[in-house]
Amino acid sequence: MDLMVLGQDNTEEEQAGGGCSAGSCGSTDDQVDQLPEHIREKVHNHPCYSEKAHHYFARMHVAVAPACNIQCHYCNRKYDCANESRPGVVSELLTPEQAVKKTMAVAANIPQMTVLGIAGPGDPLANPERTFHTFRELSEKAPDIKLCVSTNGLALPAAVDELAKHNIDHVTITINCVDPEVGAKIYPWIFWNNRRIRGKKAAKILIDQQQKGLEMLVERGILVKVNSVLIPGVNDEHLQEVSRIVKSKGAFLHNVMPLISEAEHGTFYGIMGQRGPTPEELTTLQDACSGDMNMMRHCRQCRADAVGLLGEDRGDEFTMDKIEMMDIDYAEAMVKRAKVHDAIAKTLAADESAANNDIQVAADSRPVLMAVATSGSGVINQHFGHAREFLVYEASPDGVRFISHRKADQYCIGDDTCGEKESALTTTIRSLQGCEVVLCSKIGYEPWDELEKAGIQPNGEHAMEAIEEAVAAVYQEMAEAGKLDSAAVAAAA
Ligand code: CLF
Ligand code: SF4
């Protein structure tokens, strides 16, 4: 993306798309094209490792790992409901054989699915036989699927050779701290060498294992993403240090996620009233870490049995009873998948060369947050009332960058429960707090009025346009209408 800033000389680097002016600042995407080919190959179609890829490519998780070897104060794996989306939750625990069958069924029916992850509901490496049985079979039967695993790291050093053997190219380690004092407030116990260990001693063992595992993976050329849960008052001031250390050891990406701590989930933190961070606190910390590190900002904190694009869950279409009825020819499916992946690559290349995001704004123009309703493919293609979430972009003189997603309550669900509709719309509008514009393909009169009353301008004029291009265009229009002048706005207020 090229942004000409009035009153500033654009350096050659900025004009070439380098630095922050390239958009998606702080994610991997500003560097993907410059990565060595073998790394680019690992990243370009992985929806978690590339923000751009997550608009096009899907992931799935198979829930084969029920046991865990530690306890986190934010975890309770016992609770599930159809609408709940958080890590650790599953509707159906699978055997490795069922998991392989399910993966192949999903791959045949959702050709955009490029990555199979094992992420729970417990810790995959605390269930090594089930986890590696699944990976082993899949690497033989479905070699076109990338394999991915997410772990707390306690059993990681012992598993690194096995991970490398199965060509598992992507490993996520959840590292919430590098200081046992902090760790003791997050982990009440670990199970280590057949004993339960508590307090700082437990946290120190866990931290040492995580750091050792990280170093061993990097040595073997496996891409490592670090997830950290942001817990206000516990590790918020500590996570920049975590980010700096894991970066220095070779982690590729850092994903700081907000604590989920609703009391009804029955976690220790939920019951004790520990709050999660506000969206602003999360963005501020991600920005603070991004000086040292590539940051992931599009994580959806998926269920351990999630299926589909990030943010959507098509798990109901692939329950084991439905899969048993499917007749899958995987050789045929692989041909179809390759064609779909080629077509996506061509679309991405065409979008890249056709992108026209040039805008001219004064250098001191204030930044603006815009919410976007999309069901994928990088375009504005969703009705406001059908959106389950909105992607939030920031437009500023530095460019357009993806910031986060916000969950919405679908107000338009096709039934006539009028009272529920109203309250869902109110919740959705509250979730868009801080955004000044919402871009969607269509919107009804009632939400239009309510959004305007809340100070958010609905905009359906950019339907089917590329998201970043449309955000840049609206920002340009706002500049021309004199809406970006901080001083003028302050005087008017
Ligand atoms: Fe799954 Fe995780 Fe692999 Fe992705 S999820 S195991 S790296 S394939 Fe992705 Fe989901 Fe966030 Fe995880 S959006 S919770 S980061
Ligand atoms: Fe739950 Fe994962 Fe923590 Fe284990 S490591 S307690 S499964 S969040």
PDB file of N, CA, C and O in Angstrom, residues 70 151-154 156-157 173-178 187 203-217 249:
ATOM      1  N   ILE A  70      -0.688 -29.800  33.428  1.00  0.00           N
ATOM      2  CA  ILE A  70      -0.595 -28.631  34.311  1.00  0.00           C
ATOM      3  C   ILE A  70      -2.015 -28.102  34.560  1.00  0.00           C
ATOM      4  O   ILE A  70      -2.970 -28.552  33.918  1.00  0.00           O
ATOM      5  N   THR A 151       0.987 -26.290  22.444  1.00  0.00           N
ATOM      6  CA  THR A 151       1.297 -26.963  23.714  1.00  0.00           C
ATOM      7  C   THR A 151       1.647 -25.959  24.817  1.00  0.00           C
ATOM      8  O   THR A 151       2.080 -24.847  24.528  1.00  0.00           O
ATOM      9  N   ASN A 152       1.474 -26.410  26.058  1.00  0.00           N
ATOM     10  CA  ASN A 152       1.921 -25.577  27.186  1.00  0.00           C
ATOM     11  C   ASN A 152       3.443 -25.671  27.359  1.00  0.00           C
ATOM     12  O   ASN A 152       4.021 -24.916  28.132  1.00  0.00           O
ATOM     13  N   GLY A 153       4.095 -26.635  26.721  1.00  0.00           N
ATOM     14  CA  GLY A 153       5.556 -26.694  26.687  1.00  0.00           C
ATOM     15  C   GLY A 153       6.196 -27.599  27.729  1.00  0.00           C
ATOM     16  O   GLY A 153       7.386 -27.894  27.627  1.00  0.00           O
ATOM     17  N   LEU A 154       5.409 -28.079  28.710  1.00  0.00           N
ATOM     18  CA  LEU A 154       6.044 -28.863  29.780  1.00  0.00           C
ATOM     19  C   LEU A 154       6.720 -30.122  29.217  1.00  0.00           C
ATOM     20  O   LEU A 154       7.826 -30.464  29.605  1.00  0.00           O
ATOM     21  N   LEU A 156       7.516 -30.560  26.062  1.00  0.00           N
ATOM     22  CA  LEU A 156       8.014 -30.264  24.714  1.00  0.00           C
ATOM     23  C   LEU A 156       9.425 -30.789  24.424  1.00  0.00           C
ATOM     24  O   LEU A 156       9.634 -31.439  23.387  1.00  0.00           O
ATOM     25  N   PRO A 157      10.419 -30.537  25.298  1.00  0.00           N
ATOM     26  CA  PRO A 157      11.769 -30.989  24.927  1.00  0.00           C
ATOM     27  C   PRO A 157      11.813 -32.478  24.586  1.00  0.00           C
ATOM     28  O   PRO A 157      12.476 -32.872  23.622  1.00  0.00           O
ATOM     29  N   ILE A 173       3.761 -22.476  21.415  1.00  0.00           N
ATOM     30  CA  ILE A 173       3.974 -22.694  22.860  1.00  0.00           C
ATOM     31  C   ILE A 173       3.275 -21.559  23.590  1.00  0.00           C
ATOM     32  O   ILE A 173       3.472 -20.381  23.249  1.00  0.00           O
ATOM     33  N   THR A 174       2.456 -21.901  24.559  1.00  0.00           N
ATOM     34  CA  THR A 174       1.827 -20.843  25.362  1.00  0.00           C
ATOM     35  C   THR A 174       2.779 -20.465  26.484  1.00  0.00           C
ATOM     36  O   THR A 174       3.058 -21.263  27.385  1.00  0.00           O
ATOM     37  N   ILE A 175       3.311 -19.257  26.398  1.00  0.00           N
ATOM     38  CA  ILE A 175       4.271 -18.767  27.401  1.00  0.00           C
ATOM     39  C   ILE A 175       3.689 -17.494  28.003  1.00  0.00           C
ATOM     40  O   ILE A 175       3.637 -16.453  27.343  1.00  0.00           O
ATOM     41  N   ASN A 176       3.238 -17.584  29.219  1.00  0.00           N
ATOM     42  CA  ASN A 176       2.602 -16.434  29.866  1.00  0.00           C
ATOM     43  C   ASN A 176       3.564 -15.635  30.733  1.00  0.00           C
ATOM     44  O   ASN A 176       3.211 -14.568  31.236  1.00  0.00           O
ATOM     45  N   CYS A 177       4.777 -16.193  30.963  1.00  0.00           N
ATOM     46  CA  CYS A 177       5.719 -15.512  31.845  1.00  0.00           C
ATOM     47  C   CYS A 177       7.097 -16.147  31.692  1.00  0.00           C
ATOM     48  O   CYS A 177       7.215 -17.292  31.216  1.00  0.00           O
ATOM     49  N   VAL A 178       8.104 -15.381  32.104  1.00  0.00           N
ATOM     50  CA  VAL A 178       9.459 -15.953  32.187  1.00  0.00           C
ATOM     51  C   VAL A 178       9.984 -15.793  33.608  1.00  0.00           C
ATOM     52  O   VAL A 178      11.178 -15.982  33.862  1.00  0.00           O
ATOM     53  N   TYR A 187      -0.330 -20.540  37.467  1.00  0.00           N
ATOM     54  CA  TYR A 187      -0.374 -22.005  37.474  1.00  0.00           C
ATOM     55  C   TYR A 187      -0.373 -22.505  38.909  1.00  0.00           C
ATOM     56  O   TYR A 187       0.647 -22.392  39.599  1.00  0.00           O
ATOM     57  N   ALA A 203       6.299 -23.368  38.659  1.00  0.00           N
ATOM     58  CA  ALA A 203       6.384 -22.379  37.574  1.00  0.00           C
ATOM     59  C   ALA A 203       7.781 -22.372  36.964  1.00  0.00           C
ATOM     60  O   ALA A 203       7.941 -22.260  35.746  1.00  0.00           O
ATOM     61  N   LYS A 204       8.805 -22.534  37.823  1.00  0.00           N
ATOM     62  CA  LYS A 204      10.179 -22.507  37.301  1.00  0.00           C
ATOM     63  C   LYS A 204      10.440 -23.705  36.367  1.00  0.00           C
ATOM     64  O   LYS A 204      11.044 -23.559  35.297  1.00  0.00           O
ATOM     65  N   ILE A 205       9.968 -24.878  36.780  1.00  0.00           N
ATOM     66  CA  ILE A 205      10.162 -26.057  35.917  1.00  0.00           C
ATOM     67  C   ILE A 205       9.466 -25.825  34.569  1.00  0.00           C
ATOM     68  O   ILE A 205      10.025 -26.069  33.502  1.00  0.00           O
ATOM     69  N   LEU A 206       8.233 -25.332  34.631  1.00  0.00           N
ATOM     70  CA  LEU A 206       7.478 -25.099  33.392  1.00  0.00           C
ATOM     71  C   LEU A 206       8.204 -24.098  32.489  1.00  0.00           C
ATOM     72  O   LEU A 206       8.386 -24.334  31.282  1.00  0.00           O
ATOM     73  N   ILE A 207       8.638 -22.995  33.071  1.00  0.00           N
ATOM     74  CA  ILE A 207       9.329 -21.954  32.278  1.00  0.00           C
ATOM     75  C   ILE A 207      10.604 -22.528  31.652  1.00  0.00           C
ATOM     76  O   ILE A 207      10.879 -22.317  30.471  1.00  0.00           O
ATOM     77  N   ASP A 208      11.381 -23.281  32.443  1.00  0.00           N
ATOM     78  CA  ASP A 208      12.630 -23.857  31.913  1.00  0.00           C
ATOM     79  C   ASP A 208      12.333 -24.799  30.745  1.00  0.00           C
ATOM     80  O   ASP A 208      13.034 -24.798  29.728  1.00  0.00           O
ATOM     81  N   GLN A 209      11.302 -25.611  30.882  1.00  0.00           N
ATOM     82  CA  GLN A 209      10.949 -26.553  29.813  1.00  0.00           C
ATOM     83  C   GLN A 209      10.496 -25.807  28.558  1.00  0.00           C
ATOM     84  O   GLN A 209      10.823 -26.182  27.439  1.00  0.00           O
ATOM     85  N   GLN A 210       9.715 -24.745  28.750  1.00  0.00           N
ATOM     86  CA  GLN A 210       9.222 -23.972  27.597  1.00  0.00           C
ATOM     87  C   GLN A 210      10.391 -23.352  26.830  1.00  0.00           C
ATOM     88  O   GLN A 210      10.467 -23.416  25.606  1.00  0.00           O
ATOM     89  N   GLN A 211      11.329 -22.757  27.589  1.00  0.00           N
ATOM     90  CA  GLN A 211      12.445 -22.079  26.934  1.00  0.00           C
ATOM     91  C   GLN A 211      13.365 -23.089  26.231  1.00  0.00           C
ATOM     92  O   GLN A 211      13.836 -22.841  25.124  1.00  0.00           O
ATOM     93  N   LYS A 212      13.570 -24.226  26.893  1.00  0.00           N
ATOM     94  CA  LYS A 212      14.410 -25.264  26.285  1.00  0.00           C
ATOM     95  C   LYS A 212      13.738 -25.799  25.007  1.00  0.00           C
ATOM     96  O   LYS A 212      14.389 -25.967  23.964  1.00  0.00           O
ATOM     97  N   GLY A 213      12.443 -26.037  25.088  1.00  0.00           N
ATOM     98  CA  GLY A 213      11.698 -26.539  23.919  1.00  0.00           C
ATOM     99  C   GLY A 213      11.758 -25.541  22.770  1.00  0.00           C
ATOM    100  O   GLY A 213      11.963 -25.927  21.608  1.00  0.00           O
ATOM    101  N   LEU A 214      11.601 -24.269  23.090  1.00  0.00           N
ATOM    102  CA  LEU A 214      11.675 -23.223  22.059  1.00  0.00           C
ATOM    103  C   LEU A 214      13.036 -23.265  21.352  1.00  0.00           C
ATOM    104  O   LEU A 214      13.122 -23.271  20.117  1.00  0.00           O
ATOM    105  N   GLU A 215      14.097 -23.323  22.133  1.00  0.00           N
ATOM    106  CA  GLU A 215      15.445 -23.343  21.540  1.00  0.00           C
ATOM    107  C   GLU A 215      15.641 -24.582  20.659  1.00  0.00           C
ATOM    108  O   GLU A 215      16.197 -24.506  19.566  1.00  0.00           O
ATOM    109  N   MET A 216      15.149 -25.730  21.123  1.00  0.00           N
ATOM    110  CA  MET A 216      15.340 -26.969  20.358  1.00  0.00           C
ATOM    111  C   MET A 216      14.575 -26.925  19.033  1.00  0.00           C
ATOM    112  O   MET A 216      15.054 -27.384  18.003  1.00  0.00           O
ATOM    113  N   LEU A 217      13.378 -26.369  19.056  1.00  0.00           N
ATOM    114  CA  LEU A 217      12.589 -26.273  17.824  1.00  0.00           C
ATOM    115  C   LEU A 217      13.269 -25.351  16.816  1.00  0.00           C
ATOM    116  O   LEU A 217      13.365 -25.656  15.632  1.00  0.00           O
ATOM    117  N   LYS A 249      15.269 -15.629  21.107  1.00  0.00           N
ATOM    118  CA  LYS A 249      15.560 -17.060  20.944  1.00  0.00           C
ATOM    119  C   LYS A 249      15.073 -17.615  19.614  1.00  0.00           C
ATOM    120  O   LYS A 249      15.199 -18.805  19.362  1.00  0.00           O
TER     121      LYS A 249
END
